[in-house]
Amino acid sequence: EAQVTQNPRYLITVTGKKLTVTCSQNMNHEYMSWYRQDPGLGLRQIYYSMNVEVTDKGDVPEGYKVSRKEKRNFPLILESPSPNQTSLYFCASSLLLAGAWGEQFFGPGTRLTVL
Amino acid sequence: TQLLEQSPQFLSIQEGENLTVYCNSSSVFSSLQWYRQEPGEGPVLLVTVVTGGEVKKLKRLTFQFGDARKDSSLHITAAQPGDTGLYLCAGGSGTYKYIFGTGTRLKVLA
């Protein structure tokens, strides 16, 4: 089954304790992206990647890191989480089409609480 | 910074009514997508519009991209309870950054 998986689905942590949220897709998509969703703010893009070793900042990259060492995986790293990073996080992937926007497939979400 | 503003933010209607959701920006987008998100799940793509003035239909849903490619609308005819959800527009520009709208939460009452 074609899918995007994220782990963990739920995480409660404390300020300053490094964490990683994993994301994996099995559709051989070039494009992968991380979003956070907050009430009243919609989805905001954190980082995106157009292929292995190619990443770029979205609109809200501060406090986050990503890496793309393999095509299927795109982990999101919070080196020193803070309470304002409490949010619902989504990973997404899509084909990279020349001159067009592909359908983004989203994971099930990770609800993160930073105390 | 490009922004996409959606209106209304919330909409509660009776089954069988029609409704329109708007997605507006001061920026031009090369394409615009509409997604629907249900509680506990990620958004799912409904449609992509690319050409200014383009109209696409998906059963009871009609999507339109403005002539100037700065706005879009989603019209639902004879809404059903199954249409309940969060509707999000998303725009793409020259880079591969996605901009999402703030969302319209629709509730259709039986």
CSV table of C-alpha atoms in Angstrom, one decimal:
chain,number,residue,atom,x,y,z
A,1,GLU,CA,0.0,0.0,0.0
A,2,ALA,CA,1.3,3.4,-1.0
A,3,GLN,CA,1.8,5.5,2.1
A,4,VAL,CA,3.6,8.0,4.2
A,5,THR,CA,4.4,6.9,7.7
A,6,GLN,CA,5.4,9.0,10.7
A,7,ASN,CA,6.7,8.0,14.1
A,8,PRO,CA,5.9,8.6,16.8
A,9,ARG,CA,2.2,9.5,16.5
A,10,TYR,CA,2.1,11.1,19.9
A,11,LEU,CA,5.0,12.5,21.9
A,12,ILE,CA,5.2,14.4,25.2
A,13,THR,CA,8.7,15.7,26.1
A,14,VAL,CA,10.4,18.4,28.1
A,15,THR,CA,12.1,21.6,27.1
A,16,GLY,CA,15.6,21.1,25.7
A,17,LYS,CA,15.5,17.3,25.2
A,18,LYS,CA,16.5,16.5,21.6
A,19,LEU,CA,14.0,14.5,19.6
A,20,THR,CA,13.6,13.2,16.1
A,21,VAL,CA,10.3,12.5,14.3
A,22,THR,CA,10.8,10.0,11.5
A,23,CYS,CA,9.0,10.1,8.1
A,24,SER,CA,9.2,7.5,5.4
A,25,GLN,CA,7.4,7.1,2.1
A,26,ASN,CA,7.3,4.0,-0.2
A,27,MET,CA,6.2,5.8,-3.5
A,28,ASN,CA,9.7,6.7,-4.7
A,29,HIS,CA,8.7,10.4,-4.5
A,30,GLU,CA,11.4,13.0,-5.0
A,31,TYR,CA,9.7,15.8,-3.0
A,32,MET,CA,9.2,15.6,0.7
A,33,SER,CA,8.1,18.2,3.2
A,34,TRP,CA,7.4,18.9,6.8
A,35,TYR,CA,4.5,21.1,8.0
A,36,ARG,CA,3.2,22.2,11.4
A,37,GLN,CA,-0.5,22.8,11.9
A,38,ASP,CA,-1.7,25.2,14.6
A,39,PRO,CA,-5.3,26.4,15.3
A,40,GLY,CA,-6.2,29.4,13.1
A,41,LEU,CA,-2.9,29.3,11.3
A,42,GLY,CA,-3.4,26.4,8.8
A,43,LEU,CA,-0.5,24.4,7.6
A,44,ARG,CA,2.9,26.1,7.6
A,45,GLN,CA,5.8,24.6,5.8
A,46,ILE,CA,8.9,24.0,7.9
A,47,TYR,CA,11.4,22.4,5.4
A,48,TYR,CA,11.2,20.7,2.1
A,49,SER,CA,13.5,18.5,0.0
A,50,MET,CA,13.5,18.1,-3.7
A,51,ASN,CA,15.8,15.0,-3.7
A,52,VAL,CA,18.5,13.3,-1.7
A,53,GLU,CA,20.9,15.8,-0.1
A,54,VAL,CA,18.8,18.7,-1.4
A,55,THR,CA,16.8,20.6,1.3
A,56,ASP,CA,15.5,24.1,1.7
A,57,LYS,CA,13.7,26.2,4.3
A,58,GLY,CA,10.0,26.7,4.3
A,59,ASP,CA,8.3,29.6,6.1
A,60,VAL,CA,9.0,28.5,9.7
A,61,PRO,CA,12.3,26.7,9.8
A,62,GLU,CA,13.6,28.2,13.1
A,63,GLY,CA,14.3,25.5,15.7
A,64,TYR,CA,14.2,22.6,13.3
A,65,LYS,CA,16.7,20.6,11.3
A,66,VAL,CA,16.1,18.0,8.5
A,67,SER,CA,18.2,15.6,6.5
A,68,ARG,CA,17.6,13.6,3.4
A,69,LYS,CA,20.3,10.9,3.1
A,70,GLU,CA,17.9,8.4,1.5
A,71,LYS,CA,15.1,9.1,-0.9
A,72,ARG,CA,12.5,7.4,1.2
A,73,ASN,CA,13.3,9.0,4.6
A,74,PHE,CA,13.0,12.6,5.7
A,75,PRO,CA,13.5,13.0,9.5
A,76,LEU,CA,12.6,16.2,11.4
A,77,ILE,CA,15.0,17.0,14.2
A,78,LEU,CA,14.3,19.3,17.1
A,79,GLU,CA,17.7,19.9,18.8
A,80,SER,CA,16.3,21.8,21.8
A,81,PRO,CA,12.5,21.8,21.8
A,82,SER,CA,10.6,24.6,23.3
A,83,PRO,CA,7.0,25.0,24.3
A,84,ASN,CA,6.2,27.1,21.2
A,85,GLN,CA,7.0,24.0,19.2
A,86,THR,CA,4.0,22.2,20.6
A,87,SER,CA,2.0,21.4,17.5
A,88,LEU,CA,0.6,18.8,15.1
A,89,TYR,CA,3.3,17.9,12.6
A,90,PHE,CA,2.7,16.4,9.1
A,91,CYS,CA,5.1,14.9,6.7
A,92,ALA,CA,4.2,14.8,3.0
A,93,SER,CA,5.6,13.5,-0.2
A,94,SER,CA,4.9,14.0,-3.9
A,95,LEU,CA,6.4,13.5,-7.4
A,96,LEU,CA,8.4,16.4,-8.6
A,97,LEU,CA,6.8,17.3,-11.9
A,98,ALA,CA,8.5,19.7,-14.4
A,99,GLY,CA,6.6,22.9,-14.3
A,100,ALA,CA,3.7,21.5,-12.3
A,101,TRP,CA,2.7,20.7,-8.8
A,102,GLY,CA,2.1,17.1,-7.9
A,103,GLU,CA,-0.4,15.7,-5.4
A,104,GLN,CA,1.1,15.7,-1.9
A,105,PHE,CA,0.4,12.6,0.1
A,106,PHE,CA,0.4,13.3,3.8
A,107,GLY,CA,1.3,11.1,6.8
A,108,PRO,CA,-1.1,10.6,9.7
A,109,GLY,CA,0.5,13.3,11.8
A,110,THR,CA,2.5,13.5,15.0
A,111,ARG,CA,1.1,15.4,17.9
A,112,LEU,CA,4.0,16.9,19.9
A,113,THR,CA,3.7,18.5,23.3
A,114,VAL,CA,6.7,20.2,24.8
A,115,LEU,CA,6.4,21.0,28.5
B,1,THR,CA,5.7,36.8,2.2
B,2,GLN,CA,2.9,35.2,0.2
B,3,LEU,CA,-0.4,34.6,2.1
B,4,LEU,CA,-3.5,32.8,1.3
B,5,GLU,CA,-6.6,33.9,3.1
B,6,GLN,CA,-9.7,31.7,3.3
B,7,SER,CA,-13.2,32.7,4.0
B,8,PRO,CA,-15.3,31.9,5.9
B,9,GLN,CA,-13.3,30.4,8.7
B,10,PHE,CA,-16.2,28.4,9.9
B,11,LEU,CA,-19.4,27.3,8.2
B,12,SER,CA,-22.3,25.3,9.6
B,13,ILE,CA,-25.1,24.5,7.2
B,14,GLN,CA,-28.0,22.1,6.8
B,15,GLU,CA,-27.9,19.1,4.5
B,16,GLY,CA,-28.9,20.1,0.9
B,17,GLU,CA,-27.7,23.7,1.1
B,18,ASN,CA,-25.2,25.2,-1.3
B,19,LEU,CA,-22.0,26.9,-0.1
B,20,THR,CA,-18.9,28.6,-1.5
B,21,VAL,CA,-15.5,28.9,0.1
B,22,TYR,CA,-13.0,31.5,-1.0
B,23,CYS,CA,-9.2,31.5,-1.2
B,24,ASN,CA,-7.6,34.9,-1.8
B,25,SER,CA,-4.2,36.3,-2.2
B,26,SER,CA,-2.4,39.5,-3.4
B,27,SER,CA,0.2,37.2,-5.0
B,28,VAL,CA,0.0,35.3,-8.3
B,29,PHE,CA,0.3,31.5,-8.0
B,30,SER,CA,1.4,29.2,-10.8
B,31,SER,CA,-1.2,26.7,-9.5
B,32,LEU,CA,-3.6,26.2,-6.7
B,33,GLN,CA,-4.7,23.0,-5.0
B,34,TRP,CA,-7.6,22.2,-2.7
B,35,TYR,CA,-7.3,19.6,0.1
B,36,ARG,CA,-9.8,18.2,2.6
B,37,GLN,CA,-8.8,17.1,6.0
B,38,GLU,CA,-10.8,15.0,8.4
B,39,PRO,CA,-10.1,14.8,12.1
B,40,GLY,CA,-7.1,12.7,13.0
B,41,GLU,CA,-5.9,12.5,9.4
B,42,GLY,CA,-3.7,14.3,7.0
B,43,PRO,CA,-5.1,16.4,4.2
B,44,VAL,CA,-6.2,14.7,1.0
B,45,LEU,CA,-6.0,16.4,-2.4
B,46,LEU,CA,-9.3,17.2,-4.1
B,47,VAL,CA,-8.1,19.1,-7.2
B,48,THR,CA,-5.3,21.1,-8.8
B,49,VAL,CA,-6.0,24.1,-11.0
B,50,VAL,CA,-3.3,25.6,-13.2
B,51,THR,CA,-4.8,27.9,-15.8
B,52,GLY,CA,-6.3,31.3,-15.0
B,53,GLY,CA,-10.1,31.1,-15.4
B,54,GLU,CA,-10.0,27.3,-15.2
B,55,VAL,CA,-13.1,25.5,-13.8
B,56,LYS,CA,-13.0,21.9,-12.6
B,57,LYS,CA,-15.9,19.8,-11.4
B,58,LEU,CA,-15.7,16.8,-9.0
B,59,LYS,CA,-19.2,15.5,-8.6
B,60,ARG,CA,-21.0,18.1,-6.5
B,61,LEU,CA,-17.8,20.2,-6.0
B,62,THR,CA,-16.9,23.0,-8.5
B,63,PHE,CA,-13.5,24.6,-8.3
B,64,GLN,CA,-12.5,27.8,-10.1
B,65,PHE,CA,-9.2,29.5,-10.5
B,66,GLY,CA,-9.3,33.3,-10.9
B,67,ASP,CA,-8.4,34.9,-14.2
B,68,ALA,CA,-5.4,36.6,-12.6
B,69,ARG,CA,-4.4,33.4,-10.7
B,70,LYS,CA,-4.6,35.2,-7.3
B,71,ASP,CA,-7.8,33.6,-6.0
B,72,SER,CA,-9.9,30.5,-6.2
B,73,SER,CA,-13.3,29.3,-5.0
B,74,LEU,CA,-14.8,26.0,-4.1
B,75,HIS,CA,-18.6,25.6,-4.5
B,76,ILE,CA,-20.5,22.7,-3.1
B,77,THR,CA,-23.9,21.9,-4.3
B,78,ALA,CA,-26.4,20.2,-2.1
B,79,ALA,CA,-24.0,19.6,0.7
B,80,GLN,CA,-24.0,16.2,2.5
B,81,PRO,CA,-22.9,15.3,6.0
B,82,GLY,CA,-20.0,13.4,4.4
B,83,ASP,CA,-18.7,16.8,3.1
B,84,THR,CA,-17.9,17.8,6.7
B,85,GLY,CA,-14.2,18.6,7.2
B,86,LEU,CA,-11.5,21.2,7.0
B,87,TYR,CA,-11.0,22.6,3.5
B,88,LEU,CA,-7.5,24.0,2.7
B,89,CYS,CA,-6.3,25.8,-0.4
B,90,ALA,CA,-2.6,25.6,-1.2
B,91,GLY,CA,-0.6,27.7,-3.7
B,92,GLY,CA,2.6,27.1,-5.4
B,93,SER,CA,4.9,29.8,-6.7
B,94,GLY,CA,8.1,29.7,-8.8
B,95,THR,CA,10.0,27.9,-6.0
B,96,TYR,CA,8.9,24.6,-4.6
B,97,LYS,CA,7.6,26.2,-1.4
B,98,TYR,CA,3.9,25.5,-0.6
B,99,ILE,CA,1.7,28.1,1.0
B,100,PHE,CA,-1.4,26.9,2.6
B,101,GLY,CA,-4.5,28.9,3.5
B,102,THR,CA,-5.8,29.2,7.0
B,103,GLY,CA,-8.6,26.7,6.3
B,104,THR,CA,-12.4,26.6,6.3
B,105,ARG,CA,-14.0,24.3,8.8
B,106,LEU,CA,-17.3,23.0,7.3
B,107,LYS,CA,-20.0,21.2,9.2
B,108,VAL,CA,-23.0,19.8,7.4
B,109,LEU,CA,-25.9,18.9,9.7
B,110,ALA,CA,-28.2,16.1,8.8
